[in-house]
mmCIF file of N, CA, C and O in Angstrom:
data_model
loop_
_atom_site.group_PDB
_atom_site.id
_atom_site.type_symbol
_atom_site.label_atom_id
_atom_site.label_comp_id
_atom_site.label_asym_id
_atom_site.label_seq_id
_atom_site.Cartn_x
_atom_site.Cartn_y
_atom_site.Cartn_z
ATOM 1 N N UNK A 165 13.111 -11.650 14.326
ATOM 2 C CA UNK A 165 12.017 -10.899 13.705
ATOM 3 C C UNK A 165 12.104 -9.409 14.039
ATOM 4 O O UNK A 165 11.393 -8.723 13.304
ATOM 5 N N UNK A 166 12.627 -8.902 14.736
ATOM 6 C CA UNK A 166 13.084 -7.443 15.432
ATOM 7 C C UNK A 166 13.962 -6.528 14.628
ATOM 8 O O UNK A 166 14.154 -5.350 14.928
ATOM 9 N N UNK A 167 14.574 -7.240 13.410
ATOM 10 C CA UNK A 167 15.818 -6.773 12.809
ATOM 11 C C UNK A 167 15.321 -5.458 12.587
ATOM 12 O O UNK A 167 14.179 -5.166 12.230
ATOM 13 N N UNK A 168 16.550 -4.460 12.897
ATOM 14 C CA UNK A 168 16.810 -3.130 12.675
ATOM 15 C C UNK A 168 16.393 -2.479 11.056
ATOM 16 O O UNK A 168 17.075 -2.848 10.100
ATOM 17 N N UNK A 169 15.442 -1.674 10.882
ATOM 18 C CA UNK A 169 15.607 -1.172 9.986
ATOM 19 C C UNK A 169 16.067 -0.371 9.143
ATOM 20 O O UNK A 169 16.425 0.761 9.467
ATOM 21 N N UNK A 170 16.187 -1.204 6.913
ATOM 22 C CA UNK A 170 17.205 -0.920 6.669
ATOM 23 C C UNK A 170 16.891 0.991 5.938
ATOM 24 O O UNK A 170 17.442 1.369 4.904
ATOM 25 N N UNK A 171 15.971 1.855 6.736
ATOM 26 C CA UNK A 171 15.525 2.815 5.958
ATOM 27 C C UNK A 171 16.217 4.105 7.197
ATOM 28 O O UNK A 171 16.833 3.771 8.209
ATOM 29 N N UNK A 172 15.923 5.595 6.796
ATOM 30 C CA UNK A 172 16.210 6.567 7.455
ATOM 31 C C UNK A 172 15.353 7.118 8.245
ATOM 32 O O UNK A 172 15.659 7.683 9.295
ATOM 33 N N UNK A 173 13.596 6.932 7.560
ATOM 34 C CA UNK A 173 12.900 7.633 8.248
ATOM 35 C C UNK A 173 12.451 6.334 9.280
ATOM 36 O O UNK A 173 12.880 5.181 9.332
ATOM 37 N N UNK A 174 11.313 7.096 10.137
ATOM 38 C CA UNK A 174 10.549 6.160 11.262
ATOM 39 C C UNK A 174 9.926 5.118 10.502
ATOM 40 O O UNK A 174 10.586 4.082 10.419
ATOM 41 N N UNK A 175 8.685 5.146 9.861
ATOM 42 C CA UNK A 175 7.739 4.225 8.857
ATOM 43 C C UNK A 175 8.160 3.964 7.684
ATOM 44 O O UNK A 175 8.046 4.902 6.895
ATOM 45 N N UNK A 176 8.724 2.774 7.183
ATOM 46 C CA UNK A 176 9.354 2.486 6.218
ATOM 47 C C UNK A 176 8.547 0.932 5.683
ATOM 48 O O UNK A 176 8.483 -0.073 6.391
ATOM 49 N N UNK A 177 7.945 1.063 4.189
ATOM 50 C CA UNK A 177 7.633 -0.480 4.263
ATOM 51 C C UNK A 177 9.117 -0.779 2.779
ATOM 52 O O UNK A 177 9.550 -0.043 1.891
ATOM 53 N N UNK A 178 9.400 -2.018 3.149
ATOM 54 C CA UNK A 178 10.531 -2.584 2.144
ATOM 55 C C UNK A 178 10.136 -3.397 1.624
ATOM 56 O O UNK A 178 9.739 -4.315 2.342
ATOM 57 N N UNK A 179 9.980 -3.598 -0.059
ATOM 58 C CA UNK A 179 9.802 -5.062 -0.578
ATOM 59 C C UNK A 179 11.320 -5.678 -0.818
ATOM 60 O O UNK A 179 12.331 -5.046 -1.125
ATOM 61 N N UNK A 180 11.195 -6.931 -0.613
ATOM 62 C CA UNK A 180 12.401 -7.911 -0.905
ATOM 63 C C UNK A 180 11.709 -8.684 -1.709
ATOM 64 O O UNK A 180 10.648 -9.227 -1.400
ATOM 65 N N UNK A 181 12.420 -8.794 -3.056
ATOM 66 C CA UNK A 181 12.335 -9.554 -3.997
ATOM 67 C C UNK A 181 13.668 -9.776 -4.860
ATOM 68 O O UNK A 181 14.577 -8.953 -4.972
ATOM 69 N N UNK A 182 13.609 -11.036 -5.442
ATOM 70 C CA UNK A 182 14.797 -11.372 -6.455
ATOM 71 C C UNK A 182 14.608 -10.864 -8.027
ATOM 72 O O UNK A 182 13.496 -10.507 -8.415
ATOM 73 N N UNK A 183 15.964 -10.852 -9.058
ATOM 74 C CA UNK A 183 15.551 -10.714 -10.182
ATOM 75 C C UNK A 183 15.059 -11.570 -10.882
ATOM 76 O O UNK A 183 14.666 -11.214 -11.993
ATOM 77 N N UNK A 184 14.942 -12.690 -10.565
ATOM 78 C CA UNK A 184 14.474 -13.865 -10.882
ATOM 79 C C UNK A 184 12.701 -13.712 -11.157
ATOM 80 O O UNK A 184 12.078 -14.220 -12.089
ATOM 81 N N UNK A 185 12.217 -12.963 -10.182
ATOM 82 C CA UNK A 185 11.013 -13.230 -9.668
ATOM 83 C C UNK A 185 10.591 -11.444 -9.961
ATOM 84 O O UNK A 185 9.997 -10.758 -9.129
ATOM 85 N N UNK A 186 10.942 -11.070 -10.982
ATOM 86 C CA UNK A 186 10.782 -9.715 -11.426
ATOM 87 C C UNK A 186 9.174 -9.655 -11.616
ATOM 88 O O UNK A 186 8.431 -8.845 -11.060
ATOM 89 N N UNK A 187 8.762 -10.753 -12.579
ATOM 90 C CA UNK A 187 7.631 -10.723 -13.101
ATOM 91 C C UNK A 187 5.711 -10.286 -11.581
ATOM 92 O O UNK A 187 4.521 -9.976 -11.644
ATOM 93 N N UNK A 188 7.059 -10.684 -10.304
ATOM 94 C CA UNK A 188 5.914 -10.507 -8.997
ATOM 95 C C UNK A 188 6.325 -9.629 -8.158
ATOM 96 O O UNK A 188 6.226 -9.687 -6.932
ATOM 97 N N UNK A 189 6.873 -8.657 -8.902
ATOM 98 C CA UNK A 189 7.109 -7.441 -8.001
ATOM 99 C C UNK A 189 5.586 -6.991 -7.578
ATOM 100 O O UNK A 189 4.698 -7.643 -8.126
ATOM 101 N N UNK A 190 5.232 -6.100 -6.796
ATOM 102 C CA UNK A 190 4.152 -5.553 -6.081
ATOM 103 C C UNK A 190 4.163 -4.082 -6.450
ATOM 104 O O UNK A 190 4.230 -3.161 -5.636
ATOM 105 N N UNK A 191 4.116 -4.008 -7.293
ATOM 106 C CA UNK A 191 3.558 -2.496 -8.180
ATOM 107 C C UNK A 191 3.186 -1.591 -7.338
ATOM 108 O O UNK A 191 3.844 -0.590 -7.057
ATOM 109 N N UNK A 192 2.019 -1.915 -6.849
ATOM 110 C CA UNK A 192 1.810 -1.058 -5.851
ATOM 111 C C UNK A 192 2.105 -0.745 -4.855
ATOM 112 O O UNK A 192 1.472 0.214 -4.414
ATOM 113 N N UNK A 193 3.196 -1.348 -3.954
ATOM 114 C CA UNK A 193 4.507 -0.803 -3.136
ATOM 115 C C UNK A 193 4.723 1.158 -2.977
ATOM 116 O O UNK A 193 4.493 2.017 -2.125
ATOM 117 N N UNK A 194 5.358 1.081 -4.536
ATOM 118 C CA UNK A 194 5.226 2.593 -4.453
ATOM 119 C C UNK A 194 4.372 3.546 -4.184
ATOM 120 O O UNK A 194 4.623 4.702 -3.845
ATOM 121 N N UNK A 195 3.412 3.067 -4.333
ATOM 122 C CA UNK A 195 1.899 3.816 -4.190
ATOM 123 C C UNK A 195 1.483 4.324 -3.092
ATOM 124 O O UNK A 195 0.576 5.151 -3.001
ATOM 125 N N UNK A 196 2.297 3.735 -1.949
ATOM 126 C CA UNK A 196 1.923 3.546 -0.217
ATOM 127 C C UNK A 196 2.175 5.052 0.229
ATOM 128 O O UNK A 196 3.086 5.814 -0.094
ATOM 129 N N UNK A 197 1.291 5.208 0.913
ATOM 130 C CA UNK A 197 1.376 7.095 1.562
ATOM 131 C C UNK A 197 2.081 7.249 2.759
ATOM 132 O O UNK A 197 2.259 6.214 3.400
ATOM 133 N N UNK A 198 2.612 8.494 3.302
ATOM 134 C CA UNK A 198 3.348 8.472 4.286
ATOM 135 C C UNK A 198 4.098 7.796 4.906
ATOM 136 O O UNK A 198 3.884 7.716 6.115
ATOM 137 N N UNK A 199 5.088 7.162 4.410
ATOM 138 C CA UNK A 199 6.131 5.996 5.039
ATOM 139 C C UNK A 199 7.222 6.039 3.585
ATOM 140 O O UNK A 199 6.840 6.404 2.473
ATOM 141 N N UNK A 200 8.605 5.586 3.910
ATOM 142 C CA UNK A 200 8.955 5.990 3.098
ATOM 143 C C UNK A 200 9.412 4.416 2.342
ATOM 144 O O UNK A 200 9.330 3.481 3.139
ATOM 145 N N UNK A 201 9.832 4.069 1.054
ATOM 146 C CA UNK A 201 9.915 2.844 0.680
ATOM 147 C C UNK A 201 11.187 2.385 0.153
ATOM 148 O O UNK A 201 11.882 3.322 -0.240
ATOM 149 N N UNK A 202 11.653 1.360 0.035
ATOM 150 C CA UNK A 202 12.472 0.966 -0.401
ATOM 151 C C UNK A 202 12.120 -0.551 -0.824
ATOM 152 O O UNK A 202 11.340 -1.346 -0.300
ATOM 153 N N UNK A 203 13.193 -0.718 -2.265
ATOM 154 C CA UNK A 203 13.313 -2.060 -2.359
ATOM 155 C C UNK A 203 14.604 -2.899 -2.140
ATOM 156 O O UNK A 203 15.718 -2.378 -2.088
ATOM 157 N N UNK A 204 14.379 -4.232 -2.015
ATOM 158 C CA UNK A 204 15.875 -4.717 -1.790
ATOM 159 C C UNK A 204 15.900 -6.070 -2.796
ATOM 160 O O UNK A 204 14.909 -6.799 -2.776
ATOM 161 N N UNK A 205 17.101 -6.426 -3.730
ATOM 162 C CA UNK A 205 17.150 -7.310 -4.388
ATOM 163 C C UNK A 205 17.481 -8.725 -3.780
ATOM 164 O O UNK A 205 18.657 -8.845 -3.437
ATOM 165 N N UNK A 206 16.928 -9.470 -3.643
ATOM 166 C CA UNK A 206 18.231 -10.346 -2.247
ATOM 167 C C UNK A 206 18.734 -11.407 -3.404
ATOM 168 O O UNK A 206 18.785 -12.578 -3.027
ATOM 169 N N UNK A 207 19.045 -11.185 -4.532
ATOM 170 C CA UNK A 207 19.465 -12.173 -5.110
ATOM 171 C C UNK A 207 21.076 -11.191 -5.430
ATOM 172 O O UNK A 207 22.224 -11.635 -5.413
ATOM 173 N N UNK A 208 20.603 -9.731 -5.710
ATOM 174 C CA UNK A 208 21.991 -9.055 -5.907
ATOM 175 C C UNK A 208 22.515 -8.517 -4.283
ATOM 176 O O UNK A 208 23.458 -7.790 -3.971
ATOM 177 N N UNK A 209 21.592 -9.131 -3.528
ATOM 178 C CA UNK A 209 22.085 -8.290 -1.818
ATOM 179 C C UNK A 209 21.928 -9.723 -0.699
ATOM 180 O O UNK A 209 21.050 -9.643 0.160
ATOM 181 N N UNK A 210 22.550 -10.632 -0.739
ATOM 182 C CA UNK A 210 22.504 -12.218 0.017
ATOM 183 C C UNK A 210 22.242 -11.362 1.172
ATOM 184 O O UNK A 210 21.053 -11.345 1.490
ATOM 185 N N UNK A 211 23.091 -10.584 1.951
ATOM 186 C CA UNK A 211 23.021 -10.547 3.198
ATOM 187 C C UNK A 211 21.856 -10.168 3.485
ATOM 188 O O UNK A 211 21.187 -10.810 4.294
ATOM 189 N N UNK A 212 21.442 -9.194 2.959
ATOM 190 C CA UNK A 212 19.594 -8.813 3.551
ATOM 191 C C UNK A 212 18.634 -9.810 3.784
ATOM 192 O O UNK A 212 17.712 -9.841 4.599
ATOM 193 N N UNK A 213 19.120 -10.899 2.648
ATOM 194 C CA UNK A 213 18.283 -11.682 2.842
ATOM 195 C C UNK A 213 18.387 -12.661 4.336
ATOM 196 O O UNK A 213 17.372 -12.689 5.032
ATOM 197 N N UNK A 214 19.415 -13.317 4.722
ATOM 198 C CA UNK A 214 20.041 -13.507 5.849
ATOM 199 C C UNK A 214 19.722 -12.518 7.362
ATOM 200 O O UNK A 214 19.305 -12.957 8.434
ATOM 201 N N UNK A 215 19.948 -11.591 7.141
ATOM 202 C CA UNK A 215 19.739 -10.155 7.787
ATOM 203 C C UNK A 215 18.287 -10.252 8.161
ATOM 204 O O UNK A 215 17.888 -10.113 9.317
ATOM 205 N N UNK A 216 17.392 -10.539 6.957
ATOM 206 C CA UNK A 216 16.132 -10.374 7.757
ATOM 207 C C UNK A 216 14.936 -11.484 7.184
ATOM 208 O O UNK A 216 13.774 -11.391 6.790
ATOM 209 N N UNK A 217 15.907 -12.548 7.376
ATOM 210 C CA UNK A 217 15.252 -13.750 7.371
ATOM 211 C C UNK A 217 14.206 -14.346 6.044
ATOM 212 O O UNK A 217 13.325 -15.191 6.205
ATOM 213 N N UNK A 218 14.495 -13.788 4.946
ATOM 214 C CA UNK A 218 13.431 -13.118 3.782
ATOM 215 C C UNK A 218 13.556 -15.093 3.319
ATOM 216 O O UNK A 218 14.670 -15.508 2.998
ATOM 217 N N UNK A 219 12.625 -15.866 3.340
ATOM 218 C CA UNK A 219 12.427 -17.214 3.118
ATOM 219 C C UNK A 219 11.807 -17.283 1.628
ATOM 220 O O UNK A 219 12.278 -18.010 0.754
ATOM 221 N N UNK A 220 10.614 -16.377 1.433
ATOM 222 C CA UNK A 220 10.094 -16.294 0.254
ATOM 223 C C UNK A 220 10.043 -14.636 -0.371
ATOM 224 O O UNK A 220 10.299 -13.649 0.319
ATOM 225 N N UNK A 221 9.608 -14.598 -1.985
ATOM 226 C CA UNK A 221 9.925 -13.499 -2.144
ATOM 227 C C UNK A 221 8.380 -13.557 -3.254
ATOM 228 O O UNK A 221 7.801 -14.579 -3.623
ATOM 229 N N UNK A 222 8.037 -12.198 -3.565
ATOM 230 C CA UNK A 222 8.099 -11.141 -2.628
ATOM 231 C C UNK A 222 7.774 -11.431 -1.186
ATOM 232 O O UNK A 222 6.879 -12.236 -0.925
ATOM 233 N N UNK A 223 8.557 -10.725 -0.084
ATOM 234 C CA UNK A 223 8.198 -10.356 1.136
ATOM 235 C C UNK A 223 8.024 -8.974 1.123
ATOM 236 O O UNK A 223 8.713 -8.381 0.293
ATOM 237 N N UNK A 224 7.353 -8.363 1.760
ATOM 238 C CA UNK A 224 6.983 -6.773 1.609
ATOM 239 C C UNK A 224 6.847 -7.075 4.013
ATOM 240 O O UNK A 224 6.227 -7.819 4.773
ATOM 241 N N UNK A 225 8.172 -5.596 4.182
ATOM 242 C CA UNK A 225 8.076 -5.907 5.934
ATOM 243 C C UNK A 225 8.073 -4.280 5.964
ATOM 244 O O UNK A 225 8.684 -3.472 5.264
ATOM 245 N N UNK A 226 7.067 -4.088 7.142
ATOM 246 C CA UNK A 226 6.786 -2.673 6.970
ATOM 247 C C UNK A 226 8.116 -2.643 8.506
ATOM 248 O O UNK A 226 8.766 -3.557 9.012
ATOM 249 N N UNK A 227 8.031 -0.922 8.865
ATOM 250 C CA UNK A 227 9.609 -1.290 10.130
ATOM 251 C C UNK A 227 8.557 0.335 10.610
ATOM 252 O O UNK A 227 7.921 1.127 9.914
ATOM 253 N N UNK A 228 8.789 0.257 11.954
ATOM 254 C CA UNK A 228 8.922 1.452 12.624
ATOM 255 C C UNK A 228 9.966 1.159 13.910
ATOM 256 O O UNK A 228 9.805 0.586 14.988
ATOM 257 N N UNK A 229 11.284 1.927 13.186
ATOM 258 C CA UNK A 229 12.355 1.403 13.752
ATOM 259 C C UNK A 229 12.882 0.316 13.727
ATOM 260 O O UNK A 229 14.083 0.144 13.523
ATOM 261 N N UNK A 230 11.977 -0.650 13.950
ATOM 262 C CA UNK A 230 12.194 -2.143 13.720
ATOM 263 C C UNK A 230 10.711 -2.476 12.846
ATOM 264 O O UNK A 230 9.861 -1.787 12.282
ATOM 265 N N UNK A 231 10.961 -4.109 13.118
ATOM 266 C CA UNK A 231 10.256 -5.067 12.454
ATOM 267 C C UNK A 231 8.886 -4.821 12.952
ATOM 268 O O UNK A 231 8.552 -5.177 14.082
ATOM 269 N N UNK A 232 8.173 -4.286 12.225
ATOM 270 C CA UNK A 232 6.335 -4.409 12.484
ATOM 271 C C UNK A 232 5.501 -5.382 11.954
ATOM 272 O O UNK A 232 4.748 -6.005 12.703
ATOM 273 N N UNK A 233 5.532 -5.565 10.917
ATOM 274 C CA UNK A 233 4.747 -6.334 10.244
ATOM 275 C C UNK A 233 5.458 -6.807 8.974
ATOM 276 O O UNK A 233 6.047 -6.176 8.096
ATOM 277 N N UNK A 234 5.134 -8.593 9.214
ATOM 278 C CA UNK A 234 5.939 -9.122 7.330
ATOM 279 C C UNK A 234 4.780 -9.930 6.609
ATOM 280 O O UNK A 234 4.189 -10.921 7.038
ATOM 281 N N UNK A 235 4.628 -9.363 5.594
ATOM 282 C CA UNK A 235 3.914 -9.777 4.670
ATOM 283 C C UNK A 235 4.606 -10.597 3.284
ATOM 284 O O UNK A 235 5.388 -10.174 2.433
ATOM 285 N N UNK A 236 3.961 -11.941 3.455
ATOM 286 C CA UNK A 236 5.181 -12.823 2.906
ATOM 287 C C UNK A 236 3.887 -13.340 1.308
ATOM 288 O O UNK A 236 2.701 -13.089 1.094
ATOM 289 N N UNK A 237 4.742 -13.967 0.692
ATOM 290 C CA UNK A 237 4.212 -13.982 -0.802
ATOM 291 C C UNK A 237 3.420 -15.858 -0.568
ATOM 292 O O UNK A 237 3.877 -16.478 0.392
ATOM 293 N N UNK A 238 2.704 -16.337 -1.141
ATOM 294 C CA UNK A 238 2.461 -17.731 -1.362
ATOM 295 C C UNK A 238 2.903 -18.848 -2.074
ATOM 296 O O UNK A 238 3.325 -18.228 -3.050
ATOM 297 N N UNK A 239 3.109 -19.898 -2.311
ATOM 298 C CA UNK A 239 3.983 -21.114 -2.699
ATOM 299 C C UNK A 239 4.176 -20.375 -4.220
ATOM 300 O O UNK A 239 5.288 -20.561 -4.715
ATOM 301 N N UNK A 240 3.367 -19.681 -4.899
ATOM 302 C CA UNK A 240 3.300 -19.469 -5.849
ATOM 303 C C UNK A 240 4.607 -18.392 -6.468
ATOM 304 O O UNK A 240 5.142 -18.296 -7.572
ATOM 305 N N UNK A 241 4.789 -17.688 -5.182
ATOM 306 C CA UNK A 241 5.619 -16.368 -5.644
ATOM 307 C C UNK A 241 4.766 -15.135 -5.812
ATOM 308 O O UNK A 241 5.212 -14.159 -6.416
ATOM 309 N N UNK A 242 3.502 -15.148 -5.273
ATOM 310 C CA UNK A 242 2.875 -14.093 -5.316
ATOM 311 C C UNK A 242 2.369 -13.686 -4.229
ATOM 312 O O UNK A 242 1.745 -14.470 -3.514
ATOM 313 N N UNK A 243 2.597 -11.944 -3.785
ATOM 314 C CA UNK A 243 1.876 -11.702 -2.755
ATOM 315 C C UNK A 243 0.414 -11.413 -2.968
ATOM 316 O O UNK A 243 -0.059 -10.914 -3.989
ATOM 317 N N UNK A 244 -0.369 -11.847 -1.700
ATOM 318 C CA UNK A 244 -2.041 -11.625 -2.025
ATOM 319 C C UNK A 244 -2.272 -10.410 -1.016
ATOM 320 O O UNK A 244 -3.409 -9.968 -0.853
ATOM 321 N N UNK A 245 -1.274 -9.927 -0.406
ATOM 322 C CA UNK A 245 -1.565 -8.901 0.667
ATOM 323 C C UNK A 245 -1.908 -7.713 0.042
ATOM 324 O O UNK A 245 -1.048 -7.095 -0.585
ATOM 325 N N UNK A 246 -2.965 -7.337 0.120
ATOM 326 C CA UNK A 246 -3.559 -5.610 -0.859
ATOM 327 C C UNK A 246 -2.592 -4.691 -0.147
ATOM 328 O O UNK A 246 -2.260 -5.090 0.969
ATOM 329 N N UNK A 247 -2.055 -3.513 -0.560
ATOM 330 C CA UNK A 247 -2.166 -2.289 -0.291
ATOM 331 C C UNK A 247 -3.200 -1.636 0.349
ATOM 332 O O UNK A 247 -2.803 -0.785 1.145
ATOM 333 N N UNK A 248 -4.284 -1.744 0.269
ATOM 334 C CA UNK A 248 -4.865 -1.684 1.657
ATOM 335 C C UNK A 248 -4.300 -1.978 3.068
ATOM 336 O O UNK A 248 -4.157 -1.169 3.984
ATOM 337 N N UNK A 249 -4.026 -3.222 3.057
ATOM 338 C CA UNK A 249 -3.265 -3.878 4.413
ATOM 339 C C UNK A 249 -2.295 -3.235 5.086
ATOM 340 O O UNK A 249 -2.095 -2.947 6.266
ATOM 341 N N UNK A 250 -1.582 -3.032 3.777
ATOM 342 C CA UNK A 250 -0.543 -3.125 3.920
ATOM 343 C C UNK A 250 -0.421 -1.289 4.756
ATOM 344 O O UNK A 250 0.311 -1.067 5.721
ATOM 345 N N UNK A 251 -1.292 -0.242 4.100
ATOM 346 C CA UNK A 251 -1.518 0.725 4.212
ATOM 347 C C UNK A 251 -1.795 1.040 5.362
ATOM 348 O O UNK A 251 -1.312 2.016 5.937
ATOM 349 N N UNK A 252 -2.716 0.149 5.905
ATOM 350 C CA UNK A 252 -3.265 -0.040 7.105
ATOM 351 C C UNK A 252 -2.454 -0.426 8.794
ATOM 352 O O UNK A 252 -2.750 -0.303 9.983
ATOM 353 N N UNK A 253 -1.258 -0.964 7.938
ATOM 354 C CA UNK A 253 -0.303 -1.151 9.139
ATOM 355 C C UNK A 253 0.473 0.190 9.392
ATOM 356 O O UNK A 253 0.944 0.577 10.461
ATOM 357 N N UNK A 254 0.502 0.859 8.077
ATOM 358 C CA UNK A 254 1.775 1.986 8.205
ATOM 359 C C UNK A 254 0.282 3.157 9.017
ATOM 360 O O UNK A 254 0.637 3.971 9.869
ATOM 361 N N UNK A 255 -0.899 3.098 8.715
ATOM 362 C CA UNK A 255 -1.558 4.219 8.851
ATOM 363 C C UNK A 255 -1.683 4.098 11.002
ATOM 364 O O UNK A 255 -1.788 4.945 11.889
ATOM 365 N N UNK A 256 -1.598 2.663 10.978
ATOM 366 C CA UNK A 256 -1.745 2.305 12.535
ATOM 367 C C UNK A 256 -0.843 2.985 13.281
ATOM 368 O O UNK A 256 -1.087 3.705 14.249
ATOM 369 N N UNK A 257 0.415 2.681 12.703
ATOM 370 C CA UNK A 257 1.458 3.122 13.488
ATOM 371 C C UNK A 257 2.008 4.776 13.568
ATOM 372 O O UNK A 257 2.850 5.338 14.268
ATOM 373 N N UNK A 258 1.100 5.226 12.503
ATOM 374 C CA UNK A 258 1.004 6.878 12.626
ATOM 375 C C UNK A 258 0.606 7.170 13.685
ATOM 376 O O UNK A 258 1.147 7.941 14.478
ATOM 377 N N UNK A 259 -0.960 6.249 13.895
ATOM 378 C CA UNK A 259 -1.858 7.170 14.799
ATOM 379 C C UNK A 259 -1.256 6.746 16.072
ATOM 380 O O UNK A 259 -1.557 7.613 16.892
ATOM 381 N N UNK A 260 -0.371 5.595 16.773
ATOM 382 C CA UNK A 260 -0.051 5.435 17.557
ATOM 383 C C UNK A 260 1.451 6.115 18.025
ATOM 384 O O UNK A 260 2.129 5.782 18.997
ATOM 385 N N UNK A 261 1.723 7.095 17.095
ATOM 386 C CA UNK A 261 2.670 8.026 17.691
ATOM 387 C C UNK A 261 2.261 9.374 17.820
ATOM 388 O O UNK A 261 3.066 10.305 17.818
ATOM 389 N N UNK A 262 0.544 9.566 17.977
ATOM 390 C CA UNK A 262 0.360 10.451 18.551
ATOM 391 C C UNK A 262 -0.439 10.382 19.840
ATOM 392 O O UNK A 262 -0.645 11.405 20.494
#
């Protein structure tokens, strides 16, 4: 659960999702303030998925440096985790680097 993160800056949240499962991307991903984002395909990228254990998709894993928080999708293929939350983890880990 520690895996190294796959971004440049400190606060990074990543969604992992397949093309398969296009239709449950998390839109609002991009939307997220101060942290920087990335997505990862794990159907065109196996190893990431392997790499960081991604079981269901969407997974959305926020990283400061490493693994902070994973927010995983339901039987359904959908995540219920708001942007709020999700916001809320990256906004935590701001205030705790000052």
């Amino acid at each position: 659960l520690h895996s190294q993160s796959p971004c440049d800056e400190d606060v990074c949240v990543v969604q992992f999702n397949a093309g398969w499962n296009a239709a449950n991307n998390v839109e609002w991903v991009e939307n997220l303030k101060d942290c920087e984002i990335q997505y990862i395909d794990i159907a065109a990228d196996a190893a990431s998925q392997s790499k960081y254990e991604i079981v269901v998709v969407p997974t959305i894993i926020v990283f400061n440096g490493k693994e902070v928080k994973r927010f995983q999708a339901d039987i359904s293929f959908a995540m219920k985790a708001t942007k709020k939350e999700v916001q809320a983890v990256v906004d935590e880990i701001l205030m705790d680097q000052f």
